[in-house]
Amino acid sequence: MTLPPPRPLDLAGVSLRLAQHAGLAGVLLDGLDLRGLPLAGVAFTGSRLMACDLRGADLRGADFSGTRLDKTDLGDTTAAGTNWTGARLTDCAAAGADLCQADLSSASLLRCKLPGANLARIAGDRLRLALSALEGVCLEGATLTQASLIRNDLKRASLDDASLQKSQLVECDLTDARLALARANQ
């Protein structure tokens, strides 16, 4: 007897308020539809999110430290003040996401698409960002100490007053980018 494949878990309209206290640390989340859900303060620490849809979710203050995200859509999320320390994001999208004052220290973003995202005042010590689309992204006031930015599209990005001390920018497209008052390799 062959069992039918399991149906994907649909949490649309479900409140995960209890997850703020219980957390979702160390959990495998595969293919979940979490669009627009209130997930502020939830601990995803050490979890793996594969092909999840978090578009429009409220992630303010959530903890994604040590989390791995693959092919996950974070577009238009409110994620100010989130913790992404040591997280690995591969082939993810976050167009228009608000990550203002997020901590991306020691995080790795590979082939991610973040056009128009707000990354103002992020902490990005030792951030590794490669082969990503960051057209029109706001990095104003960001601290990117010892960061590696390799082959990224930063067209029309704003790096005003960003600190790039001891960072590497290798083969990045900075066409029409704003760099006023940026500090590099001081």
Short mmCIF file of C-alpha atoms in Angstrom, two decimals:
data_model
loop_
_atom_site.label_atom_id
_atom_site.label_comp_id
_atom_site.label_asym_id
_atom_site.label_seq_id
_atom_site.Cartn_x
_atom_site.Cartn_y
_atom_site.Cartn_z
CA MET A 1 0.00 0.00 0.00
CA THR A 2 1.44 3.37 -1.06
CA LEU A 3 0.67 6.41 1.02
CA PRO A 4 -0.03 9.73 -0.71
CA PRO A 5 2.64 12.40 -0.28
CA PRO A 6 2.09 14.62 2.74
CA ARG A 7 0.35 17.93 2.13
CA PRO A 8 2.44 21.01 2.86
CA LEU A 9 1.66 22.69 6.16
CA ASP A 10 -0.27 25.91 5.50
CA LEU A 11 -0.03 28.33 8.40
CA ALA A 12 -1.71 31.27 6.66
CA GLY A 13 -3.86 33.17 9.14
CA VAL A 14 -2.49 31.23 12.12
CA SER A 15 -1.02 33.21 15.00
CA LEU A 16 2.37 31.96 16.09
CA ARG A 17 2.42 34.17 19.18
CA LEU A 18 3.34 31.12 21.29
CA ALA A 19 6.37 30.54 19.07
CA GLN A 20 7.85 33.72 20.56
CA HIS A 21 8.17 31.91 23.85
CA ALA A 22 8.67 28.31 22.68
CA GLY A 23 10.82 29.28 19.70
CA LEU A 24 11.52 27.37 16.53
CA ALA A 25 15.21 26.75 17.24
CA GLY A 26 16.88 23.86 15.43
CA VAL A 27 13.79 23.09 13.33
CA LEU A 28 13.67 22.13 9.64
CA LEU A 29 11.05 24.28 7.90
CA ASP A 30 10.60 23.15 4.31
CA GLY A 31 8.25 24.80 1.83
CA LEU A 32 6.13 26.61 4.42
CA ASP A 33 3.85 29.48 3.52
CA LEU A 34 4.41 32.02 6.29
CA ARG A 35 3.35 35.08 4.29
CA GLY A 36 2.23 38.03 6.38
CA LEU A 37 2.43 36.19 9.70
CA PRO A 38 3.30 37.97 12.97
CA LEU A 39 6.65 36.35 13.82
CA ALA A 40 8.22 39.24 15.75
CA GLY A 41 10.71 38.03 18.34
CA VAL A 42 10.58 34.37 17.27
CA ALA A 43 13.83 32.42 17.80
CA PHE A 44 14.71 30.50 14.62
CA THR A 45 18.26 29.94 15.97
CA GLY A 46 20.07 27.12 14.18
CA SER A 47 17.03 26.22 12.07
CA ARG A 48 16.94 25.51 8.35
CA LEU A 49 14.37 27.22 6.15
CA MET A 50 14.14 25.75 2.66
CA ALA A 51 11.90 27.27 -0.02
CA CYS A 52 9.76 29.06 2.57
CA ASP A 53 7.64 32.10 1.74
CA LEU A 54 7.91 34.81 4.38
CA ARG A 55 6.84 37.73 2.18
CA GLY A 56 5.30 40.53 4.19
CA ALA A 57 5.86 38.78 7.55
CA ASP A 58 6.59 40.80 10.68
CA LEU A 59 10.01 39.54 11.80
CA ARG A 60 11.03 42.48 14.01
CA GLY A 61 13.51 41.34 16.65
CA ALA A 62 13.50 37.70 15.45
CA ASP A 63 16.66 35.65 15.97
CA PHE A 64 18.02 33.88 12.88
CA SER A 65 21.54 33.41 14.28
CA GLY A 66 23.20 30.30 12.87
CA THR A 67 20.18 29.65 10.66
CA ARG A 68 20.47 28.40 7.08
CA LEU A 69 18.02 29.75 4.52
CA ASP A 70 17.86 28.31 1.00
CA LYS A 71 15.58 29.67 -1.74
CA THR A 72 13.48 31.48 0.84
CA ASP A 73 11.55 34.66 -0.02
CA LEU A 74 11.77 37.47 2.54
CA GLY A 75 10.38 40.15 0.23
CA ASP A 76 8.69 43.14 1.86
CA THR A 77 9.24 41.78 5.37
CA THR A 78 9.55 44.05 8.36
CA ALA A 79 12.74 42.70 9.92
CA ALA A 80 14.24 45.68 11.73
CA GLY A 81 16.54 44.73 14.59
CA THR A 82 16.76 41.05 13.64
CA ASN A 83 19.79 38.93 14.52
CA TRP A 84 21.39 37.09 11.57
CA THR A 85 24.79 36.46 13.19
CA GLY A 86 26.46 33.53 11.43
CA ALA A 87 23.40 32.85 9.24
CA ARG A 88 23.84 31.45 5.70
CA LEU A 89 21.45 32.65 3.00
CA THR A 90 21.70 31.08 -0.46
CA ASP A 91 19.53 31.96 -3.46
CA CYS A 92 17.15 33.96 -1.26
CA ALA A 93 15.07 36.99 -2.20
CA ALA A 94 14.37 40.00 -0.02
CA ALA A 95 13.21 42.72 -2.41
CA GLY A 96 11.99 45.74 -0.48
CA ALA A 97 12.65 44.12 2.91
CA ASP A 98 13.31 46.39 5.91
CA LEU A 99 16.39 45.07 7.73
CA CYS A 100 17.30 48.39 9.33
CA GLN A 101 19.63 47.94 12.34
CA ALA A 102 19.85 44.17 11.81
CA ASP A 103 22.97 42.30 12.90
CA LEU A 104 24.50 40.43 9.96
CA SER A 105 27.89 39.89 11.57
CA SER A 106 29.68 36.82 10.19
CA ALA A 107 26.65 36.07 7.98
CA SER A 108 27.05 34.78 4.42
CA LEU A 109 24.75 35.78 1.55
CA LEU A 110 25.31 34.04 -1.77
CA ARG A 111 23.32 34.75 -4.97
CA CYS A 112 20.66 36.68 -3.04
CA LYS A 113 18.33 39.28 -4.56
CA LEU A 114 17.73 42.31 -2.34
CA PRO A 115 16.85 45.17 -4.70
CA GLY A 116 15.51 48.19 -2.85
CA ALA A 117 16.04 46.60 0.58
CA ASN A 118 16.68 48.83 3.59
CA LEU A 119 19.94 47.77 5.23
CA ALA A 120 20.57 51.12 6.91
CA ARG A 121 22.67 51.03 10.06
CA ILE A 122 23.22 47.25 9.94
CA ALA A 123 26.11 45.65 11.79
CA GLY A 124 28.00 43.61 9.22
CA ASP A 125 31.34 42.77 10.77
CA ARG A 126 32.92 40.00 8.68
CA LEU A 127 29.81 39.83 6.47
CA ARG A 128 30.39 37.85 3.27
CA LEU A 129 28.21 38.97 0.38
CA ALA A 130 28.80 37.47 -3.07
CA LEU A 131 27.16 37.32 -6.49
CA SER A 132 24.11 39.15 -5.18
CA ALA A 133 21.73 41.73 -6.68
CA LEU A 134 21.59 44.80 -4.43
CA GLU A 135 20.43 47.42 -6.90
CA GLY A 136 19.09 50.49 -5.11
CA VAL A 137 19.74 49.04 -1.65
CA CYS A 138 20.17 51.45 1.27
CA LEU A 139 23.34 50.77 3.28
CA GLU A 140 23.49 54.23 4.85
CA GLY A 141 25.34 54.24 8.15
CA ALA A 142 26.09 50.51 7.90
CA THR A 143 29.15 49.15 9.72
CA LEU A 144 30.84 46.66 7.40
CA THR A 145 34.17 46.08 9.15
CA GLN A 146 36.32 43.36 7.54
CA ALA A 147 33.44 42.50 5.20
CA SER A 148 33.88 40.83 1.81
CA LEU A 149 31.67 42.09 -1.01
CA ILE A 150 32.46 40.09 -4.13
CA ARG A 151 30.89 40.54 -7.59
CA ASN A 152 27.72 42.22 -6.34
CA ASP A 153 25.40 44.52 -8.27
CA LEU A 154 25.31 47.72 -6.19
CA LYS A 155 23.96 50.01 -8.91
CA ARG A 156 22.24 53.08 -7.42
CA ALA A 157 22.95 51.78 -3.89
CA SER A 158 23.37 54.33 -1.13
CA LEU A 159 26.42 53.81 1.07
CA ASP A 160 26.41 57.31 2.57
CA ASP A 161 28.23 57.35 5.90
CA ALA A 162 28.83 53.58 5.77
CA SER A 163 31.96 52.28 7.46
CA LEU A 164 33.91 49.91 5.22
CA GLN A 165 37.01 49.62 7.39
CA LYS A 166 39.33 46.79 6.33
CA SER A 167 36.66 45.53 3.90
CA GLN A 168 37.09 44.18 0.39
CA LEU A 169 34.97 45.26 -2.56
CA VAL A 170 35.93 43.03 -5.48
CA GLU A 171 34.41 43.47 -8.95
CA CYS A 172 31.24 45.15 -7.60
CA ASP A 173 29.19 47.31 -9.95
CA LEU A 174 28.88 50.71 -8.22
CA THR A 175 27.34 52.55 -11.19
CA ASP A 176 25.48 55.62 -9.89
CA ALA A 177 26.00 54.49 -6.27
CA ARG A 178 26.12 57.17 -3.57
CA LEU A 179 29.33 56.99 -1.55
CA ALA A 180 29.41 60.38 0.17
CA LEU A 181 31.13 60.35 3.55
CA ALA A 182 31.75 56.58 3.38
CA ARG A 183 34.82 55.48 5.36
CA ALA A 184 37.01 52.74 3.89
CA ASN A 185 40.20 51.07 5.14
CA GLN A 186 41.07 53.60 7.83
#
